[in-house]
Coordinates of C-alpha atoms and ligand atoms in Angstrom, one line a residue:
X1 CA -96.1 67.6 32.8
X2 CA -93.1 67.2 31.2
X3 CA -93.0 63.6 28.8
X4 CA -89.6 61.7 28.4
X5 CA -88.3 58.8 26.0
X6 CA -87.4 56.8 29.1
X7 CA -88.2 56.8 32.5
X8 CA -84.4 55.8 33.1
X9 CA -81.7 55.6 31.3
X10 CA -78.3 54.1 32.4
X11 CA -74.8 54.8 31.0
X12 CA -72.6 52.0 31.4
X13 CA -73.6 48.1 30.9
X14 CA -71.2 47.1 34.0
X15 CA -72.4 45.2 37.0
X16 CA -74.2 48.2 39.2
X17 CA -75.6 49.4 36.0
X18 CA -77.2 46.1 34.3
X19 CA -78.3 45.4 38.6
X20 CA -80.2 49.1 38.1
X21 CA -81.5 48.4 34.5
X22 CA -82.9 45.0 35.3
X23 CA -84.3 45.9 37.9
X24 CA -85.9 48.9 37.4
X25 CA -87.9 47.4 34.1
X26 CA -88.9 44.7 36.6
X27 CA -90.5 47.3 38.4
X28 CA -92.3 48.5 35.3
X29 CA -90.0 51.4 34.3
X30 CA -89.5 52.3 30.5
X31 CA -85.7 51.8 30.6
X32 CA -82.3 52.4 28.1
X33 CA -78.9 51.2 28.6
X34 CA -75.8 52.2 26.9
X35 CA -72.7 50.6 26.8
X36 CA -69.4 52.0 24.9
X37 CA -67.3 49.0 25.3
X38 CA -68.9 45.5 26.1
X39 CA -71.5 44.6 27.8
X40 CA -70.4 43.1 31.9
X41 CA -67.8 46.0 32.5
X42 CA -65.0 45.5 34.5
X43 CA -66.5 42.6 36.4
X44 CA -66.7 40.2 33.4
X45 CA -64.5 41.8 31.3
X46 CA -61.1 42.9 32.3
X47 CA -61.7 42.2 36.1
X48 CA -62.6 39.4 38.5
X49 CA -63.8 37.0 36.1
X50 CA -60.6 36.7 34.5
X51 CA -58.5 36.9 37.3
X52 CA -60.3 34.2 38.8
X53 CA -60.4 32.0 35.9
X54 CA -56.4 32.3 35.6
X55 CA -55.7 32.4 39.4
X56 CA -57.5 28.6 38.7
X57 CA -55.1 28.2 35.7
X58 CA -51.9 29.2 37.8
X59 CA -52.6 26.8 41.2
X60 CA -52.3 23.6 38.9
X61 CA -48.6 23.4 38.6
X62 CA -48.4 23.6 42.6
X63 CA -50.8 20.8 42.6
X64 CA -49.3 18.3 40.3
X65 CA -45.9 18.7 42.6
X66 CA -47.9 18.3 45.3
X67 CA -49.8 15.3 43.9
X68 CA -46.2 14.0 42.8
X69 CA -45.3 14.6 46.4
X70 CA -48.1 12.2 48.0
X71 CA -47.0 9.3 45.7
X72 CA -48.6 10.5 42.2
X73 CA -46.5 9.7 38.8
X74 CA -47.0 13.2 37.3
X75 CA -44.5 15.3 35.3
X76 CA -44.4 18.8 35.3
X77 CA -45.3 20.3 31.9
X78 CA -45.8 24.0 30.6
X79 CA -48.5 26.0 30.4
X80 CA -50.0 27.0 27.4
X81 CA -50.9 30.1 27.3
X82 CA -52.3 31.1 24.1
X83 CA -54.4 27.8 24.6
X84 CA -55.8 29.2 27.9
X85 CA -56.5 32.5 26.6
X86 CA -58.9 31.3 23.4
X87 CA -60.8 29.6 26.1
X88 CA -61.1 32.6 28.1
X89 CA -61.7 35.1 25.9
X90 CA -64.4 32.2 24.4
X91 CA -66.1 32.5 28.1
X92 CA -65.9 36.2 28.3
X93 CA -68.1 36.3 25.0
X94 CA -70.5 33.7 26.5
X95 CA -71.1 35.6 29.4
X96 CA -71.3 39.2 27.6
X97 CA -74.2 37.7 25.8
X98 CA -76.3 36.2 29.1
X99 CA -75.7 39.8 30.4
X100 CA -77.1 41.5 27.0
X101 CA -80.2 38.7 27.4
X102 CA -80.4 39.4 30.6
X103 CA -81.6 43.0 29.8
X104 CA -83.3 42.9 26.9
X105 CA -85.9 39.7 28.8
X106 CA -87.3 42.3 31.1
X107 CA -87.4 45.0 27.7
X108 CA -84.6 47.3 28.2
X109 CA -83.7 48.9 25.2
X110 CA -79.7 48.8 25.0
X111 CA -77.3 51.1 22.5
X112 CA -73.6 50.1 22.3
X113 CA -72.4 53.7 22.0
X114 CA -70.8 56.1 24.5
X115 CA -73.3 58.3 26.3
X116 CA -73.0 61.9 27.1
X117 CA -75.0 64.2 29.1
X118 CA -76.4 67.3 27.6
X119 CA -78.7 68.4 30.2
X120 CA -80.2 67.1 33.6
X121 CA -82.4 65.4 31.5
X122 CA -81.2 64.6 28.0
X123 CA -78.2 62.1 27.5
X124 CA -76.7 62.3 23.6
X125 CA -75.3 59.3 22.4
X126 CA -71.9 59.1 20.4
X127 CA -74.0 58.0 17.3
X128 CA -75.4 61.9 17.8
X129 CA -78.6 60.5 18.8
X130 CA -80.7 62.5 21.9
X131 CA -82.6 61.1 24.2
X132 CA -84.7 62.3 27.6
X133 CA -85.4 60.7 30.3
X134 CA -86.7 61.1 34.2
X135 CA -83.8 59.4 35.4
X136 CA -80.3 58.8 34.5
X137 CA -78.0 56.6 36.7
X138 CA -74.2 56.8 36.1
X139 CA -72.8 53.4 36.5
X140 CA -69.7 54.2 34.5
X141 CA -67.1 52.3 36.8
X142 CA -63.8 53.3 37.1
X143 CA -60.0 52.6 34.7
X144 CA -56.9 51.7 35.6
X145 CA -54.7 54.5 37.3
X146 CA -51.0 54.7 36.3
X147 CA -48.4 57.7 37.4
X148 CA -47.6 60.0 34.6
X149 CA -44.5 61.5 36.0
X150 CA -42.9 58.4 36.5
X151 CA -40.2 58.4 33.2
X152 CA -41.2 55.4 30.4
X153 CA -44.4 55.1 32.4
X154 CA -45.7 54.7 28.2
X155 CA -44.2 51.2 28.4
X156 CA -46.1 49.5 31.2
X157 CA -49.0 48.0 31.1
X158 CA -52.0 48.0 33.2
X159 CA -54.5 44.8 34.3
X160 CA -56.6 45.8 31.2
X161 CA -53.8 44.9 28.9
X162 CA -53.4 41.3 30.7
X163 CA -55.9 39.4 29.4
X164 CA -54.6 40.8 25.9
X165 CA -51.1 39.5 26.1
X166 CA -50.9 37.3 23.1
X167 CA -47.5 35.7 24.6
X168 CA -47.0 34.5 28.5
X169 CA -43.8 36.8 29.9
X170 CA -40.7 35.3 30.6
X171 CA -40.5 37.6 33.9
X172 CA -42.4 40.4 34.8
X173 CA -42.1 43.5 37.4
X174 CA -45.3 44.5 39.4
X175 CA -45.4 47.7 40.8
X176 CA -47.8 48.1 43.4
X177 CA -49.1 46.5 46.8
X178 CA -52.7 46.6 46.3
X179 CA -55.7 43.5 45.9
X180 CA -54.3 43.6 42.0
X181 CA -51.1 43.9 42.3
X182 CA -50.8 41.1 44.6
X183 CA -52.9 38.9 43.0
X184 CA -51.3 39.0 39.8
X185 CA -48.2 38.4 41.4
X186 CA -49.1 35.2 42.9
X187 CA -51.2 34.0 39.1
X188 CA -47.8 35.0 37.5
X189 CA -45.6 33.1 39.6
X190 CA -48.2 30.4 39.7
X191 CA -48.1 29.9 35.6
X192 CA -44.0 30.0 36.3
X193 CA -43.2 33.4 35.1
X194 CA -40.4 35.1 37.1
X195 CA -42.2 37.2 39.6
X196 CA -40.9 40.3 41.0
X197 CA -42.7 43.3 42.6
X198 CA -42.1 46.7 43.6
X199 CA -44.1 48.2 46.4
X200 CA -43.9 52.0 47.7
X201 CA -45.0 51.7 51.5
X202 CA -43.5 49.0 54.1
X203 CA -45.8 46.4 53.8
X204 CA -48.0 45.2 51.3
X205 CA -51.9 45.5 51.7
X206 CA -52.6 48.5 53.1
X207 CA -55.8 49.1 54.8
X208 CA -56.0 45.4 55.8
X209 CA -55.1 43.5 59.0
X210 CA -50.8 43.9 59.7
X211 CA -50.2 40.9 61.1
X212 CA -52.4 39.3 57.9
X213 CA -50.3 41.3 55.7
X214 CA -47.2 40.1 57.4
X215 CA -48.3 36.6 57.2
X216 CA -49.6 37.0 53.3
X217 CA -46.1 38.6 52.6
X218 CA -44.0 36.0 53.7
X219 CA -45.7 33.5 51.7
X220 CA -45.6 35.7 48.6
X221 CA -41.9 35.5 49.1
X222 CA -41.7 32.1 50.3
X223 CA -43.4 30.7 47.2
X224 CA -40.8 32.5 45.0
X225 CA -42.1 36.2 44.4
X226 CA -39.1 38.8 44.7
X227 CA -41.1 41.2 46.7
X228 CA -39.3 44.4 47.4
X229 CA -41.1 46.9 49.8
X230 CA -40.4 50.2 50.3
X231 CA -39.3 50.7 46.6
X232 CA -40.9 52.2 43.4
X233 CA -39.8 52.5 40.0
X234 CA -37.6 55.5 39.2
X235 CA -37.3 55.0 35.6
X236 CA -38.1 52.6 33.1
X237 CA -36.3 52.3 29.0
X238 CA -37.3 49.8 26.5
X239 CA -34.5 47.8 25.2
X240 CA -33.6 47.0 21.5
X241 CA -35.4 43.8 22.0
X242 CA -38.3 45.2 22.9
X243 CA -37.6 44.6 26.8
X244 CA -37.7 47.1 29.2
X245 CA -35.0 48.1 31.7
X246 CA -36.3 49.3 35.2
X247 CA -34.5 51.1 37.5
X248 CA -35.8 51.1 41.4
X249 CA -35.8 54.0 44.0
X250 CA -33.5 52.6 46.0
X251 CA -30.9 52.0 42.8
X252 CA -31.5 48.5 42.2
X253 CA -31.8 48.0 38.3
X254 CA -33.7 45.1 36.3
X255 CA -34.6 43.7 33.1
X256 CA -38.3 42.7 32.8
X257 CA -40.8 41.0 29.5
X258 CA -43.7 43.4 31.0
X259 CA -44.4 46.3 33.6
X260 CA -47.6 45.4 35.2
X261 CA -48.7 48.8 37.0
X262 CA -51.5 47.8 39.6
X263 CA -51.4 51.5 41.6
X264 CA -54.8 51.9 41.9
X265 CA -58.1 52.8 40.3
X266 CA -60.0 56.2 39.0
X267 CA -63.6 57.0 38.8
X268 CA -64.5 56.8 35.6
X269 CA -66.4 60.4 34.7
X270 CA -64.5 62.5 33.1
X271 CA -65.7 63.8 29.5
X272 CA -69.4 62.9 30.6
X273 CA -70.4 66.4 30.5
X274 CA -71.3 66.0 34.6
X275 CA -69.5 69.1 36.1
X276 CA -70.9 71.1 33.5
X277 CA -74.5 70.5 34.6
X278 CA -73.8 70.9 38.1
X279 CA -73.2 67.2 39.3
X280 CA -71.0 67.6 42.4
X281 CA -67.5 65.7 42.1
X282 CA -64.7 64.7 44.8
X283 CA -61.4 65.2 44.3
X284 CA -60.2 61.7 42.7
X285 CA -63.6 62.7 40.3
X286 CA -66.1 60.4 41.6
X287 CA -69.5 61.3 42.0
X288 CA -70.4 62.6 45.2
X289 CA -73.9 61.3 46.1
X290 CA -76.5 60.3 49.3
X291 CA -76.9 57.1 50.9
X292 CA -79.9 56.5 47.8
X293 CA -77.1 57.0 45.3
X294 CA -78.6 60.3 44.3
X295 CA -76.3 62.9 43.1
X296 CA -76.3 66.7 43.8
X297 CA -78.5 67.1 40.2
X298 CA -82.0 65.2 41.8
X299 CA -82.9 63.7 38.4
X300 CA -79.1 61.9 38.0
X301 CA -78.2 58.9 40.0
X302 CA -74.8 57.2 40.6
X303 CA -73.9 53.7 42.0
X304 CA -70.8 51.5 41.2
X305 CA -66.8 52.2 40.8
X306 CA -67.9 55.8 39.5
X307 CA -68.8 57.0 43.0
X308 CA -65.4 55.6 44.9
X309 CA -67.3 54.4 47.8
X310 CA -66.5 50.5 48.3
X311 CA -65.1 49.3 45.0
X312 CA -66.4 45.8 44.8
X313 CA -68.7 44.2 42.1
X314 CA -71.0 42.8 44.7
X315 CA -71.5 46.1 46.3
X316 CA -72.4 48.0 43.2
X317 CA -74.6 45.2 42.1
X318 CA -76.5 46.0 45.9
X319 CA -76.2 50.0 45.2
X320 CA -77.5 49.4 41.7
X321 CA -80.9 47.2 43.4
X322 CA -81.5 49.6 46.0
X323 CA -81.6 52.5 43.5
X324 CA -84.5 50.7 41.5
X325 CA -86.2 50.1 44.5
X326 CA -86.2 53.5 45.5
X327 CA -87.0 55.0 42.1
X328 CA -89.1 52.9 40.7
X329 CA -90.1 50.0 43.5
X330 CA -91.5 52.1 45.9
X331 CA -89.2 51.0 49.1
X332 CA -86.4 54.0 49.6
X333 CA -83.6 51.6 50.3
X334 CA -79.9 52.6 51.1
X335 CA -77.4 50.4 50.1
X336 CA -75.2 48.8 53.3
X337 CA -71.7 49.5 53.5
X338 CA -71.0 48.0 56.6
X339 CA -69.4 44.5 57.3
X340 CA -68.7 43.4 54.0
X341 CA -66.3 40.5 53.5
X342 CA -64.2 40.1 50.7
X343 CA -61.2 38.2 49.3
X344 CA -57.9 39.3 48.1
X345 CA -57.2 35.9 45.6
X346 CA -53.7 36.0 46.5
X347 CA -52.1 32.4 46.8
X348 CA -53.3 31.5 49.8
X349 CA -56.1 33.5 49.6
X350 CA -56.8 36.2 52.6
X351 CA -60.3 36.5 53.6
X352 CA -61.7 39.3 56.0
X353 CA -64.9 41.2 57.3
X354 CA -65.1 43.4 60.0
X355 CA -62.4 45.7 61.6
X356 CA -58.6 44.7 61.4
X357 CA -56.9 44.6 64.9
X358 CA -55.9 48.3 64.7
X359 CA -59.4 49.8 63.8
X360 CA -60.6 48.0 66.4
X361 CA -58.1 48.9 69.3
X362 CA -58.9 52.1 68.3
X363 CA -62.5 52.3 69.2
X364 CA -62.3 50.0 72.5
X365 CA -60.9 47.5 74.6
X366 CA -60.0 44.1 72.8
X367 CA -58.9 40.1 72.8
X368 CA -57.2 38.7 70.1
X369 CA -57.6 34.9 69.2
X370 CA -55.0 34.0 66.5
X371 CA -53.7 30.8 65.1
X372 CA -51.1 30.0 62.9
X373 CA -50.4 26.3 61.5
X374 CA -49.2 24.4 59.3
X375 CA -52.2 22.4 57.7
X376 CA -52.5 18.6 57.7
X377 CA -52.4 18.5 53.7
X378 CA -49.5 20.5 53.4
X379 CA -47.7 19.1 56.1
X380 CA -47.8 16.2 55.7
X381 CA -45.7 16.5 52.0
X382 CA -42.9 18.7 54.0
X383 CA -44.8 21.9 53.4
X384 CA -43.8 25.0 55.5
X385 CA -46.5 27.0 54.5
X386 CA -48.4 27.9 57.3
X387 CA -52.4 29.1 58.0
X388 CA -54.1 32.0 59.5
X389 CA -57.1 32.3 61.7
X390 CA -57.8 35.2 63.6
X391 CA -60.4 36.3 65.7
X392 CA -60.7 40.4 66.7
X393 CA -63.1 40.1 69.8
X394 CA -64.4 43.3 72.4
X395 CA -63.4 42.5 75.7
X396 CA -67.1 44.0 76.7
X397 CA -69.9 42.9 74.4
X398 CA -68.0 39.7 73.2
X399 CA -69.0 40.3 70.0
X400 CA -66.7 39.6 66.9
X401 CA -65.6 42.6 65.4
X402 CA -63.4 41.2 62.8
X403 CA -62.3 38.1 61.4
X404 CA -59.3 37.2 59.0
X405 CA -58.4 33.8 57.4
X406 CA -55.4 33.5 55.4
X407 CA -55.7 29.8 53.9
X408 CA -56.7 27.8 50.5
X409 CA -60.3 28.4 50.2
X410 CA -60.5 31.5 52.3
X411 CA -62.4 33.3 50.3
X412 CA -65.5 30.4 50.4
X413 CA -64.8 30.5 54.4
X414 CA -65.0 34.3 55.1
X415 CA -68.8 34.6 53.1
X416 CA -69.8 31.8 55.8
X417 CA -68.0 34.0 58.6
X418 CA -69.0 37.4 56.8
X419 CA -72.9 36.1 57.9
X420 CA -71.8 35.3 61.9
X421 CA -70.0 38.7 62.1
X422 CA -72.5 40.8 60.3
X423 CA -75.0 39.1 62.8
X424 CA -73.4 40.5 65.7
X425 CA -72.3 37.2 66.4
X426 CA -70.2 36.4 70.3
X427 CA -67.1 34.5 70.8
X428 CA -68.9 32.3 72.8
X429 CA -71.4 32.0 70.2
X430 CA -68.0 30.6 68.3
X431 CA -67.1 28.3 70.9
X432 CA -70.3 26.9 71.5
X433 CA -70.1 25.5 67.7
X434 CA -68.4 21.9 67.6
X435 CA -65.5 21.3 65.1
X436 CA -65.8 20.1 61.8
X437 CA -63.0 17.5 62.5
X438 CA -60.2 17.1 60.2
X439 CA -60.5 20.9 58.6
X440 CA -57.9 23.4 58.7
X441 CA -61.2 25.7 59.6
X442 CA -62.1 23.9 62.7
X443 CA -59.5 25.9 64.3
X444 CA -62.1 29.1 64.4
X445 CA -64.0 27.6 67.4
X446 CA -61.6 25.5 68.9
X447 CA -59.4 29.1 70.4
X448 CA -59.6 28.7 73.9
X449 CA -57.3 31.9 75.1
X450 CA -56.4 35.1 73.5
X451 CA -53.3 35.9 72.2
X452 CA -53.4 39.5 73.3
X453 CA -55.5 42.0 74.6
X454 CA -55.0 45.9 74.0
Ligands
LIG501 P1 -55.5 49.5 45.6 O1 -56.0 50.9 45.9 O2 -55.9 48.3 46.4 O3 -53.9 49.5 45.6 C1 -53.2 50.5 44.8 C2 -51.7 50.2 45.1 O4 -50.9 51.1 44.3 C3 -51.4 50.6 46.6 O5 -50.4 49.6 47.0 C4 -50.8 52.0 46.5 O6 -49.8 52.3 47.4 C5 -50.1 51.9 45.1 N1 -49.9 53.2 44.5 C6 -50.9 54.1 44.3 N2 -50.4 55.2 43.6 C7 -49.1 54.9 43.4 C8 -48.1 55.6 42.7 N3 -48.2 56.8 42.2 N4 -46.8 55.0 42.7 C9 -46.6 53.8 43.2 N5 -47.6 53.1 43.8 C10 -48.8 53.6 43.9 O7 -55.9 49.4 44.0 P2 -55.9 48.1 43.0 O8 -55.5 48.7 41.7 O9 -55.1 47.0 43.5 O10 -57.4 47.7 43.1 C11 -58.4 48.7 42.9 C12 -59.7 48.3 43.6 O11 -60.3 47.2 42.9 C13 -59.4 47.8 45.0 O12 -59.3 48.8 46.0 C14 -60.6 46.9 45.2 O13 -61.6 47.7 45.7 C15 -60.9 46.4 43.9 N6 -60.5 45.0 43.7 C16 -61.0 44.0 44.4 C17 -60.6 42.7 44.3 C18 -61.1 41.6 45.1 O14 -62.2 41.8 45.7 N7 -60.5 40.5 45.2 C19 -59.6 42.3 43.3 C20 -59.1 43.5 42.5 C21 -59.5 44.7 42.7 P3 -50.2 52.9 48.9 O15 -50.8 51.7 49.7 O16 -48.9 53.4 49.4 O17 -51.2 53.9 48.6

């Protein structure tokens, strides 16, 4: 019988990857780990963490007028961004080193080099090093995608080069209509950046519910982002002073401090040696693999970003676990895929599991329970902003196929709805529940008739 250095080894130190590590020494497996970059991929690194620590940073001005509003004596000041930043970047090293602890406690053996593959069985590492092992899971994520065609494309930016701005942009153009693109738009115009955006398609979000991207849209705009839809960048110059000019599809022209291009992400697996040992890939290059995150090569393994299934940290973290269990735990587990709630941290934030209203007329008969309002807190100060809450039920089991909050704090509500709706839970079985009385969220069992049926 063939011997090995490892029983697994794992290329990329991301979220799916550490998951799969961890887990799999748990289980008793001999296991290495290498990283190219830093340890927490795009999770902790360039990805939600950060986003979520400055959407945090960009609500605060909104509050302190709103706190000046219900009879506070507060003063607008500015944000410091270089200030934020040293704290940030301070929390992302904190974290890099729990993850790197994190491994090495249960005895995984991690290299910080880039890993190749040289056969089914043998990964090379960039120091020239060769190792083999009975496994090898690819948990290499994915990177930023930005259109090459498009003409000064070399001056943009991606949401990699973000958290690296050393200076806070005067104004910036977003181009893009995605959960990134959004989402900066919203931390951007919350720190008081001019905001202005540029998306392809007719309306923002696709993939998600219309009437929550309608909704979602007209507060973008309503809180001060210049969203243009149905426009892309045609070209783009940098000026003398170092600004770049940006010329739209439709003609319109503009001068902009950064180009943030949020069009998307790539599997990350090129130049890993993969195609050339047979691993099958799809056409956007992600690994093509079973519901146990095996590849078309038995002894490699792929979970995470890298395999373009759902691209969503907690969902590689779950693909990474059930691949360790399968391997090594002795329980064949598939990772789920269906139901999963998520967030797109948009200001307010849109929350939503299950089907949107279309998927779901599609399939069969349903009622629609939807309610839009404008929230005690906010209404009370003169606010306009207005509240979603939407129900996508089948007229013939009852059950609730999706659900879609757009409010502060949706993304807490939806994980408590995510369980209800992944439980096969009834309208009735929402109705039956008393109100928490005064909540905006109250309004989720207290829809009496449907708005619509189709
Ligand atoms: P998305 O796929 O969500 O959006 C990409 C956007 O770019 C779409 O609006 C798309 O338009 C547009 N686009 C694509 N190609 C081009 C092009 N050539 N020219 C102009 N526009 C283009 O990707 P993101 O980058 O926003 O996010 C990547 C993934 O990361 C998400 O799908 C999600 O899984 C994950 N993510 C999750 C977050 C969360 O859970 N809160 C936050 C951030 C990311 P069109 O619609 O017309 O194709």
């Amino acid at each position: 019988m063939a011997t090995f250095d490892y029983d697994l080894f794992v290329i990329g130190g991301g979220s799916g990857g550490v998951r799969a590590a961890r887990i799999s020494a748990q289980h008793g497996a001999k296991v290495a780990l290498a990283e190219e970059y830093r340890m927490g991929g795009t999770c902790v690194i360039r990805g939600c963490v950060p986003k979520k620590l400055m959407v945090f940073a960009s609500t605060y001005a909104e509050h302190a007028r709103e706190a000046r509003d219900y009879g506070w004596d507060l003063k607008e000041g500015a944000f410091d961004w270089p200030m934020f930043m040293g704290k940030l970047r301070a929390e992302l090293n904190r974290l890099e080193g729990i993850y790197r602890t994190n491994l090495e406690k249960p005895g995984v053996e991690i290299f910080d080099a880039r890993a190749t593959l040289e056969d089914a069985h043998t990964v090379k590492l960039s120091s020239g090093k060769l190792f083999t092992a009975k496994h090898i899971l690819i948990a290499t994520g994915g990177y930023p995608f930005l259109p090459g065609e498009t003409p000064g494309i070399e001056h943009a930016i991606s949401s990699n080069d973000v958290f690296l701005l050393e200076e806070q942009p005067k104004s910036i153009l977003i181009v893009g209509g995605g959960y990134i693109a959004c989402e900066f738009a919203c931390i951007f115009n919350g720190l008081g950046t001019e905001t202005h955006q540029f998306y392809r398609g007719a309306q923002i979000l696709r993939g998600f519910d219309d009437e929550a991207r309608g909704h979602i849209a007209e507060l973008m705009r309503e809180r001060g982002i210049d969203l243009h839809t149905g426009c892309d960048v045609a070209e783009m110059k940098k000026q003398d002073d170092g600004r770049i000019w940006v010329k739209g599809s439709d003609g319109r022209t503009g001068v902009y401090d950064q180009v943030l291009y949020a069009t998307g992400r790539k599997p990350n697996s090129h130049g890993l040696g993969l195609e050339e040992i047979g691993v099958k890939l799809g056409r956007w290059g992600q690994i093509e693999v079973d519901a146990y995150s095996q590849s078309s090569v038995p002894s490699i393994y792929a979970v995470g970003d890298v395999t373009d299934r759902v691209n969503l940290t907690p969902v590689a973290i779950r693909e990474g676990h059930a691949f360790a269990d399968t391997v090594f735990g002795g329980a064949p587990t598939k990772a789920d895929h269906d139901c999963i709630p998520s967030a797109v941290f948009t200001q307010p934030e849109y929350g939503s599991v299950g089907l949107t209203e279309e998927q779901a007329r599609e399939r069969e008969e349903i009622e629609v329970y939807c309610a839009a309002f404008r929230p005690m807190q906010k209404a009370f100060i003169g606010r306009e902003e207005r509240v979603l809450f939407k129900l996508v039920v089948s007229a013939a089991s009852r059950k609730v196929l999706g659900c879609h909050i757009i409010a502060p704090g949706a993304g807490e509500m939806i994980q408590l709805a995510g369980v209800i709706v992944k439980m096969g839970g009834t309208k009735e079985d929402f109705d039956r529940t008393v109100a928490v009385h005064p909540t905006m969220a109250e309004e989720i069992v207290l829809m009496k008739q449907p708005v619509r049926t189709a």
